[in-house]
XYZ file of C-alpha atoms in Angstrom:
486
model
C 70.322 -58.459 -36.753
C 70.222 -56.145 -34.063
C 68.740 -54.740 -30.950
C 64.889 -55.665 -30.299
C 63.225 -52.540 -32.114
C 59.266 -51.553 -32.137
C 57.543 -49.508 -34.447
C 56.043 -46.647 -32.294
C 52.892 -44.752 -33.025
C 53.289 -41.175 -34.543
C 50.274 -39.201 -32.477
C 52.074 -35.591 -34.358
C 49.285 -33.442 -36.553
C 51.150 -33.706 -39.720
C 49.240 -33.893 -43.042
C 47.810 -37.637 -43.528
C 49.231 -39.467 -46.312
C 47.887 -40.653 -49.940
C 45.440 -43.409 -49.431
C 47.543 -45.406 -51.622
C 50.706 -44.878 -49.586
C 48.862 -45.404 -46.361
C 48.136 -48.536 -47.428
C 51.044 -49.896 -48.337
C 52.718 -48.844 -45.143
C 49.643 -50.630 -43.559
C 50.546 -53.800 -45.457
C 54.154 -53.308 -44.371
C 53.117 -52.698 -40.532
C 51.339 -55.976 -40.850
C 54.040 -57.729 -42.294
C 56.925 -56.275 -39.638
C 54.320 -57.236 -37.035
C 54.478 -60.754 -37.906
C 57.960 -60.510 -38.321
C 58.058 -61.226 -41.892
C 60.659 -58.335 -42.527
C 61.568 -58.431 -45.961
C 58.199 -58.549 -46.896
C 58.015 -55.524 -44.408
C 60.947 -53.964 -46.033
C 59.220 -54.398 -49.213
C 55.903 -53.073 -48.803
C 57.601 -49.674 -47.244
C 60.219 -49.249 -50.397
C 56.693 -50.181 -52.596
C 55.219 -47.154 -50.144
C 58.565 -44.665 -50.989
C 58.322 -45.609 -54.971
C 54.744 -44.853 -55.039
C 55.264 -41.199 -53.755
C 58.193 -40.608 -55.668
C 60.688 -38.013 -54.877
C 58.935 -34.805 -54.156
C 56.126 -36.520 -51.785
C 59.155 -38.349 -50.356
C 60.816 -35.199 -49.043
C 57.973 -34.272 -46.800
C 58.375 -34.178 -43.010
C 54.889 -36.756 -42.744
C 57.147 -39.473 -45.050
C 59.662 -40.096 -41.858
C 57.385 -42.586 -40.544
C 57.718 -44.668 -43.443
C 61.588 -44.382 -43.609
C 61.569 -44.949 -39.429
C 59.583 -48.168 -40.069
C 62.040 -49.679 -43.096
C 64.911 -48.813 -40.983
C 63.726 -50.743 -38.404
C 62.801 -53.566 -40.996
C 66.239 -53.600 -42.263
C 67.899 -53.826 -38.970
C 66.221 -56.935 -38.684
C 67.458 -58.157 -41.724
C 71.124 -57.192 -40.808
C 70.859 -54.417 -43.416
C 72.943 -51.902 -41.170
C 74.105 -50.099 -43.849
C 70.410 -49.611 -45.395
C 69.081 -48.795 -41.902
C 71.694 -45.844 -41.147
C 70.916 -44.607 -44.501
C 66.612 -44.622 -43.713
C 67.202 -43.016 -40.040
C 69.740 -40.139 -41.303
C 66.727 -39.345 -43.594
C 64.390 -39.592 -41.044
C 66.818 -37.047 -38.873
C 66.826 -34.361 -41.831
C 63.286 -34.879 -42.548
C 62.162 -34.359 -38.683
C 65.221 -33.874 -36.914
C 62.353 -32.772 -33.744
C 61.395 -36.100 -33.919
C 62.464 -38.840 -31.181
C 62.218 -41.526 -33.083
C 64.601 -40.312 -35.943
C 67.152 -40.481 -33.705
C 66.823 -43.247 -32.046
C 66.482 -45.372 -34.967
C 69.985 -44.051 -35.529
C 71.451 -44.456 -32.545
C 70.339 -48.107 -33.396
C 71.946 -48.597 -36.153
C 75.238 -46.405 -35.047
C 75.014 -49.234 -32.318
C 74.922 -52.205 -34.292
C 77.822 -50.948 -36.480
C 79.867 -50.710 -33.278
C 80.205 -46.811 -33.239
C 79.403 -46.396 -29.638
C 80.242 -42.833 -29.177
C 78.310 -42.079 -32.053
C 75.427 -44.036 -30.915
C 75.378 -42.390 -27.446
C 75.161 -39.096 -29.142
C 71.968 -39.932 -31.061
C 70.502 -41.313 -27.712
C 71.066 -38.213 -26.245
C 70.133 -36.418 -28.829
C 66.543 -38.496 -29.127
C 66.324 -37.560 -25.005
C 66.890 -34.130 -25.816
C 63.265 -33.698 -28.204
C 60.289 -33.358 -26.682
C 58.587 -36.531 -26.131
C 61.654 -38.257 -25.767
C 62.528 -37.250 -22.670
C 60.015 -39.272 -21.357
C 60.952 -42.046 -23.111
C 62.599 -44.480 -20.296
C 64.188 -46.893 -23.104
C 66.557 -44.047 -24.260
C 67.790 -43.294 -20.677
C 68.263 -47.229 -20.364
C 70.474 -47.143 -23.393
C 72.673 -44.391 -22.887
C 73.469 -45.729 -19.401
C 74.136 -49.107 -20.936
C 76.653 -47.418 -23.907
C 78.281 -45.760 -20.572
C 78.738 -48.535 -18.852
C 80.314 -50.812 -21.541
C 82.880 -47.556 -22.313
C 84.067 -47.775 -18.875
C 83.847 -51.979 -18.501
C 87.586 -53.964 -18.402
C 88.569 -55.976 -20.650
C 87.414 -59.741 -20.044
C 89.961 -62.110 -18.513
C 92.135 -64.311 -21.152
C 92.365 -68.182 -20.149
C 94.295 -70.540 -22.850
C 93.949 -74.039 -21.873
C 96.100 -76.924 -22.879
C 95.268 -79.082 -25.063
C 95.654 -82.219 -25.596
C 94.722 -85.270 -27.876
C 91.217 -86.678 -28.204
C 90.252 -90.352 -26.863
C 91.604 -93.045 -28.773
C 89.811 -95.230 -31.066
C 89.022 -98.691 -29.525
C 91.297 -100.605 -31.025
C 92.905 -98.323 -33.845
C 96.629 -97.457 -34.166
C 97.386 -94.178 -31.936
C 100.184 -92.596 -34.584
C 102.447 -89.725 -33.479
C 101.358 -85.982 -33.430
C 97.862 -84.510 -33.620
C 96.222 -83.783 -36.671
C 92.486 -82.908 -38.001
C 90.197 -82.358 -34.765
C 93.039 -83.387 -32.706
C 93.978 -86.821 -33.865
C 96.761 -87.710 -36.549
C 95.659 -88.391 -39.825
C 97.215 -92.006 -39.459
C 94.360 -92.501 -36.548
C 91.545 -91.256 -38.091
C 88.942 -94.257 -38.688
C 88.098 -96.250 -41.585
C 86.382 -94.657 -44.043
C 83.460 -95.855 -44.958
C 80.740 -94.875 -47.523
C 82.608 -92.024 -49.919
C 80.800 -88.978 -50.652
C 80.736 -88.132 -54.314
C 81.489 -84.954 -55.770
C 78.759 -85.079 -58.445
C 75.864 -84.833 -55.997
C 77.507 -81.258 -54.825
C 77.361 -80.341 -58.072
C 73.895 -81.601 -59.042
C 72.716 -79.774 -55.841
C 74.068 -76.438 -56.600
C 72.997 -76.806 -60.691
C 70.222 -74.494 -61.894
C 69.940 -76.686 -64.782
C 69.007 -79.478 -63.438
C 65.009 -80.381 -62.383
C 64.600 -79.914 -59.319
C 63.515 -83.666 -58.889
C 66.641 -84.391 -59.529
C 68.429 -82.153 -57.525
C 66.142 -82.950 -54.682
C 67.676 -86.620 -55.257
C 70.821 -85.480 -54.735
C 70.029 -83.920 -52.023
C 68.578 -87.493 -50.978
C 71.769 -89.316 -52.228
C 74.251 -86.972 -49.568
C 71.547 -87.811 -47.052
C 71.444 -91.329 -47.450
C 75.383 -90.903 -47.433
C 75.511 -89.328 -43.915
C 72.745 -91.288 -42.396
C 75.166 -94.630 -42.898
C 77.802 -92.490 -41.006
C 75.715 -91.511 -38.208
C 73.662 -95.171 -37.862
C 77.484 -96.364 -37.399
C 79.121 -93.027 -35.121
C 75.567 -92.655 -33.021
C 75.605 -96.069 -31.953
C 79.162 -95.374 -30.328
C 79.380 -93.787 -26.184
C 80.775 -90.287 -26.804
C 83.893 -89.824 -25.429
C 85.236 -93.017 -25.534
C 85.606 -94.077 -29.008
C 86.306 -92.285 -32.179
C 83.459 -89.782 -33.362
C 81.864 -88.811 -36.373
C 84.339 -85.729 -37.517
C 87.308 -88.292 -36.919
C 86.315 -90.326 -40.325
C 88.406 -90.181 -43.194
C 85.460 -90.012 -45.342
C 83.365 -87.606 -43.795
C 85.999 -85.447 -43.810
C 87.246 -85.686 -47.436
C 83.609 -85.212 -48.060
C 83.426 -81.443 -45.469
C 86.617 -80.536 -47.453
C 84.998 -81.008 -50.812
C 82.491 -78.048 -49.505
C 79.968 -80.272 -48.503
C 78.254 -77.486 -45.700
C 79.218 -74.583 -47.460
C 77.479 -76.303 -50.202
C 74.361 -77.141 -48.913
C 73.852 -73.722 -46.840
C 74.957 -71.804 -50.314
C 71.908 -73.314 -52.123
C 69.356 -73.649 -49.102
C 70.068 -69.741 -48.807
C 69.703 -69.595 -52.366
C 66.650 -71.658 -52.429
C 64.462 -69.693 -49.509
C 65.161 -66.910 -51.377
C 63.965 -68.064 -54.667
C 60.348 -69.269 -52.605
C 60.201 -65.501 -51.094
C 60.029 -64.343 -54.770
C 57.776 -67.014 -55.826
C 55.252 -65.996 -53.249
C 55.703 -62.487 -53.820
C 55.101 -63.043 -57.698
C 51.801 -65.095 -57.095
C 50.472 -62.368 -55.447
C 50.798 -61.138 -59.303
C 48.970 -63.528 -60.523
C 51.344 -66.017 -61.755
C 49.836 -69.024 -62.336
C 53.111 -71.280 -61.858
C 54.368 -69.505 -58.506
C 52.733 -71.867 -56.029
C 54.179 -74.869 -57.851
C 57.757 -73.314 -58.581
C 57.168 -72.928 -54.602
C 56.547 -76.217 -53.972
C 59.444 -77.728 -55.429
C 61.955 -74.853 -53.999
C 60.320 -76.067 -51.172
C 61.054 -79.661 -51.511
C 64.427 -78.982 -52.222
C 64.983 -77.121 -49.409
C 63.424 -79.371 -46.710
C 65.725 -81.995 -48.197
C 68.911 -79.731 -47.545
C 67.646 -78.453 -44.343
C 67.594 -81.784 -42.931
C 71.227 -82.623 -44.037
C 72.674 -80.020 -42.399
C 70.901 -80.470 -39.139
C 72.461 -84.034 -39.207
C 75.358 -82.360 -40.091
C 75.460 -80.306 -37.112
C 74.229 -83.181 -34.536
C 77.412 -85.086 -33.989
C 78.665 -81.945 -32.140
C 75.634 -81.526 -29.856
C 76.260 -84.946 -28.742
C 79.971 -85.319 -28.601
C 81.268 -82.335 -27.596
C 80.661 -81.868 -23.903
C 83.062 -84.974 -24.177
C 85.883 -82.671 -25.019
C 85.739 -79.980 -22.426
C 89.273 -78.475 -23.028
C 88.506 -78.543 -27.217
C 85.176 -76.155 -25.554
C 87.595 -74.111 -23.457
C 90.089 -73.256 -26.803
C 87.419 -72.199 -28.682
C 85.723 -69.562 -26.602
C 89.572 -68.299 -25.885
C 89.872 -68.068 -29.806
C 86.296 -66.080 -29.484
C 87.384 -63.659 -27.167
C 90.740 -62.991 -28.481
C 88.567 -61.940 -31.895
C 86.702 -59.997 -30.002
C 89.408 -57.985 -28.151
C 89.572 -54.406 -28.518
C 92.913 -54.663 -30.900
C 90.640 -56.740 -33.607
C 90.160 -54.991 -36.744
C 86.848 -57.267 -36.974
C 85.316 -55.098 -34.403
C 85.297 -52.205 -36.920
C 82.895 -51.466 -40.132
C 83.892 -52.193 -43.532
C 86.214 -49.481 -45.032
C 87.939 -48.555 -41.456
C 91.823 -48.904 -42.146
C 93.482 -51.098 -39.950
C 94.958 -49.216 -36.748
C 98.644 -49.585 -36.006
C 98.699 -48.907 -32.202
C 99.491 -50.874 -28.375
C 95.699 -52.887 -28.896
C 96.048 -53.845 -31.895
C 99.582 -55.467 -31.269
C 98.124 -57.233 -28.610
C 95.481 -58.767 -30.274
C 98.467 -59.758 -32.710
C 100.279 -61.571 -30.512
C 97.348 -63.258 -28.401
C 96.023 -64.622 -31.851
C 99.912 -66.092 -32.538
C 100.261 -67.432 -28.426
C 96.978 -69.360 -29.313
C 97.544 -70.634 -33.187
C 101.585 -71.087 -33.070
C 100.533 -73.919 -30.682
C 100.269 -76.638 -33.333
C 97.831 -79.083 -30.814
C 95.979 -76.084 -30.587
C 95.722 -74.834 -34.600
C 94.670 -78.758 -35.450
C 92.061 -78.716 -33.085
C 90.631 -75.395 -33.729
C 90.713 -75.727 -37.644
C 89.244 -79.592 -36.984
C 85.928 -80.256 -38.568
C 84.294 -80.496 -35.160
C 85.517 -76.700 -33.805
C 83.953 -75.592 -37.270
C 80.716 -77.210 -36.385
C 80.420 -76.105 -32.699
C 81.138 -72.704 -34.070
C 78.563 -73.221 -36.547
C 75.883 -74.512 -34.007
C 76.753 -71.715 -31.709
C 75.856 -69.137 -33.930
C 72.579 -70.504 -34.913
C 71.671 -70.539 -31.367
C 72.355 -67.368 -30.691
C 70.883 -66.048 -33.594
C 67.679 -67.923 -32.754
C 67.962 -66.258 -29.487
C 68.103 -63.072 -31.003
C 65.052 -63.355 -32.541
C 63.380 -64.520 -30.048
C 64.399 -61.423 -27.940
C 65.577 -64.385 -25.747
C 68.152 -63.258 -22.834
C 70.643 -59.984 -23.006
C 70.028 -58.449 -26.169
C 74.036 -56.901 -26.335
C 75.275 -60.591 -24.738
C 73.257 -62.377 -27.590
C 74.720 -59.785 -30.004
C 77.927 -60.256 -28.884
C 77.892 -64.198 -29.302
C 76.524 -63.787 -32.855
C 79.264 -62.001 -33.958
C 81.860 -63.747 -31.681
C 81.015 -67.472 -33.291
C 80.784 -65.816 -36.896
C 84.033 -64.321 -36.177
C 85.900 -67.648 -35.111
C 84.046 -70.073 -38.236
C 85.241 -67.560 -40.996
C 88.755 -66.753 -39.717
C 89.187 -70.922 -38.649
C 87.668 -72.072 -41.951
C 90.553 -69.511 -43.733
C 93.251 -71.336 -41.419
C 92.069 -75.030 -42.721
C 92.489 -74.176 -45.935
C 94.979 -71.305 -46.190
C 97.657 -73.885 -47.934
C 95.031 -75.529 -50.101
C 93.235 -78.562 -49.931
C 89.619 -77.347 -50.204
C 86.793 -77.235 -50.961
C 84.006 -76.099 -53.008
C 85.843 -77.353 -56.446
C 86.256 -81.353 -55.113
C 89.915 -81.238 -55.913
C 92.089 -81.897 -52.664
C 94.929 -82.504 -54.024
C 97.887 -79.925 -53.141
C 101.497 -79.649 -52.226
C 100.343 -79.160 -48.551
C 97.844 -81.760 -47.621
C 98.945 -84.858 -46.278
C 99.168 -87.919 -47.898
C 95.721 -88.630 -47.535
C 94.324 -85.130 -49.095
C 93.721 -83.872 -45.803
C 94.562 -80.023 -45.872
C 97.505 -79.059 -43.587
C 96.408 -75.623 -41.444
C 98.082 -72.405 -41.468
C 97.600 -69.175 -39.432
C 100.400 -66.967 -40.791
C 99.129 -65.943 -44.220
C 95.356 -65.615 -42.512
C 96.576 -63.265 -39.570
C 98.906 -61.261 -42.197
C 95.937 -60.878 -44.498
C 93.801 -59.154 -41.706
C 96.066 -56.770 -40.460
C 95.652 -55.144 -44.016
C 93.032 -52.539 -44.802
C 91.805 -54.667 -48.001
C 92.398 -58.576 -46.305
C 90.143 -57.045 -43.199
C 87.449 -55.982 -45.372
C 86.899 -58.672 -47.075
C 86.759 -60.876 -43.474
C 84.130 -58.517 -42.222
C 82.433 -59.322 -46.054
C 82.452 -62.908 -45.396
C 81.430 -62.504 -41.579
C 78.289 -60.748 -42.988
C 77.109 -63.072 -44.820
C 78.168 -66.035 -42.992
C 75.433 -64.047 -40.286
C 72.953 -63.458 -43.096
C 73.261 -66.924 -44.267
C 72.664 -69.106 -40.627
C 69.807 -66.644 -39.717
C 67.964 -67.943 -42.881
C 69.059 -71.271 -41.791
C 67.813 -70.806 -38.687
C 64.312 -69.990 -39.360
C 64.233 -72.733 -41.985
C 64.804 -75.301 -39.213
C 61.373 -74.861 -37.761
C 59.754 -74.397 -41.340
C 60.701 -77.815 -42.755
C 59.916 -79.679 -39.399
C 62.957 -79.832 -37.368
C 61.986 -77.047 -34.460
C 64.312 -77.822 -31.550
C 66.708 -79.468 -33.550
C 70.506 -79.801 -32.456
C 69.601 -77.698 -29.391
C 67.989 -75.380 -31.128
């Protein structure tokens, strides 16, 4: 999502519009207001629909298209937003706000210099030049053209604490430690509750007791790992079970179908508003399903908020990997459908991303189970700061795409010789002997410097966003607020 946006008052003597349009953007006003924004989102197209094309081309409709741009933003809709404000600009291109809606979305798409020119061009109408938010903007945009590139640090890394008692092994493997070290296994997560999870077919009773079979699995891991001081034994992503059981797809899994599932309650809501008499329970039991899922990913994600801190240099790779993602030479930086450049930056983005990942100690701890999950846990706190309009809104920004960035290109390494994930079947020419996927950074880094492998990063990036944000606001909904951190 991006920037903190408001929907401003229009005080213009333009021709009022249809009672039945008014009220619908009324109902969507209400909705953005409580920050419900697809239900804001909604109520506007509802508004646009109910005009139809001829009203719809009428200077007094911009408000309506202002307000679902602003609505989409929220939702991470760039591409929808852009689209709303350019027809705000041609319908009242006198009008402040078009443009700054805009230069908003310009923004969060990363086209700076495009962006500045809206917010000038929003300072240059009539009311907004005095408008003190648009000045603050385009001095901001000028500032980060001329800013220097952020200091590189790669740490060293080395090998996690041994297990008390295990067998130490030689070389490093998943999250640092050689597969030969990694700790007895344990209860075994079964593939069939993944797939009774995910199944449309099934009741939702019983996929809710799936969801209640993988929890009961984890909570045996955890009442064993939890009861251990971090840092000086073993931890939870260092199990062989637990991570067979991440490699089947287990997270990717559960998030899939709780996205899936909040989703499906949205549109139960919205069609009991029509009167159908089985919404509220179809609700319900979306409901149920979802709480259950919720919870095991945020006992999922707690091993890492307690262990981590334990592993300061693990910490230290990671943000290196984040900025080096970040560096002007990424083609990540760019929108979907910009060929990849050929020039000086991006070479040395290139070869920072090979000085980090040709370091094997460093690839095995980075692709390791507990780099994805920091990554992971990261980005939810960001994006909880973001809509909280909680600290710098372009330094929250930034770490929401930065952690994004580093879980989708990592998760790609893991598994770029096989051994995942979503199918169960870890068996390949390249995992170890115990099914454990062997990492790879070549074919990954190859892949984005092409025009088509980039695209479909920034895809995946996307939604990996679109999918923690939902995740993220259904932590406090099923009763975990202030979970892992949070």
């Amino acid at each position: 999502r991006a920037p903190a946006v408001v929907i401003m008052a229009c005080s213009e003597n333009l021709p009022p519009l249809p009672d039945a349009v008014a009220n619908l953007k009324d109902e969507g006003n209400g909705f953005f207001r409580a920050g419900d924004y697809l239900k804001a989102a909604g109520a506007y197209t509802k508004a646009i629909k109910a005009a139809g094309p001829e009203l719809t081309a009428k200077p007094e409709f911009a408000s309506i298209f202002s307000n679902r741009s602003a609505s989409f933003l929220k939702l991470n809709k760039v591409t929808q937003s852009l689209a709303d404000a350019e027809t705000c600009v041609l319908l009242r291109p006198d009008w402040e706000k078009s443009h700054f809606r805009k230069a908003l979305a310009l923004e969060e798409k990363g086209h700076d210099a495009e962006a500045l020119l809206a917010y000038q061009a929003a300072l240059a109408t009539t009311t907004g030049s005095g408008n003190p938010e648009i000045g603050l903007k385009i001095k901001r945009l000028a500032k980060k053209k001329n800013s220097k590139p952020v200091p590189f640090h790669f740490p060293k890394t080395k090998p996690p604490p041994k297990a008390k008692g295990g067998n130490t092994g030689a070389g490093v493997g998943v999250g640092g430690v050689s597969s030969q070290t990694l700790v007895a296994p344990g209860p075994v997560g079964e593939l069939k509750w993944l797939t009774c999870v995910t199944s449309p077919r099934e009741p939702v009773a019983t996929r809710v007791a799936a969801a209640n079979a993988v929890g009961g699995w984890l909570a045996e891991h955890l009442d064993t790992h939890l009861k251990k001081t971090p840092g000086e034994s073993e931890w939870f992503f260092e199990n062989r079970s637990v991570v067979a059981f991440l490699d089947k797809g287990l997270f990717d899994v559960v998030l899939g179908t709780v996205t899936h599932t909040v989703v499906s309650i949205i549109n139960f809501e919205q069609r009991d508003t029509d009167g159908n008499p089985d919404a509220a329970s179809d609700a319900a039991a979306s409901a149920d399903l979802a709480g259950a899922l919720t919870g095991v990913l945020h006992n999922l994600l707690h091993p890492s908020l307690r262990a981590w801190q334990t592993r300061k240099q693990h910490h230290a790779l990671l943000g290196a990997f984040e900025q080096v993602l970040r560096m002007e030479g990424s083609p990540l930086n760019d929108e979907k459908g910009t060929p990849v450049r050929v020039d000086d930056a991006t070479k040395q983005f290139t070869a920072l991303s090979a000085k980090i990942l040709t370091n094997q100690g460093a690839l095995q701890v980075l692709c390791g189970h507990d780099a994805l999950a920091r990554a992971r846990l990261q980005l939810l706190r960001s994006l909880t700061q973001r809509d909280r309009s909680e600290g710098d809104t372009e330094d929250v920004n930034n770490r929401v795409q930065e952690s994004a960035r580093a879980l989708v290109v990592l998760k790609r390494c893991r598994y770029a010789n096989g051994g995942n994930s979503n199918d169960g079947d870890t068996t390949n020419n390249d995992a170890d002997e115990k099914g454990i996927p062997s990492p790879a950074w070549e074919p990954v880094l190859d892949a984005l410097l092409t025009d088509a492998g980039a695209d479909e990063v920034r895809d995946e990036v996307r939604k990996t966003i679109e999918q923690h944000a939902l995740l993220a606001g259904a932590f406090p909904k099923f009763g975990f607020e202030g979970s892992v951190g949070i």
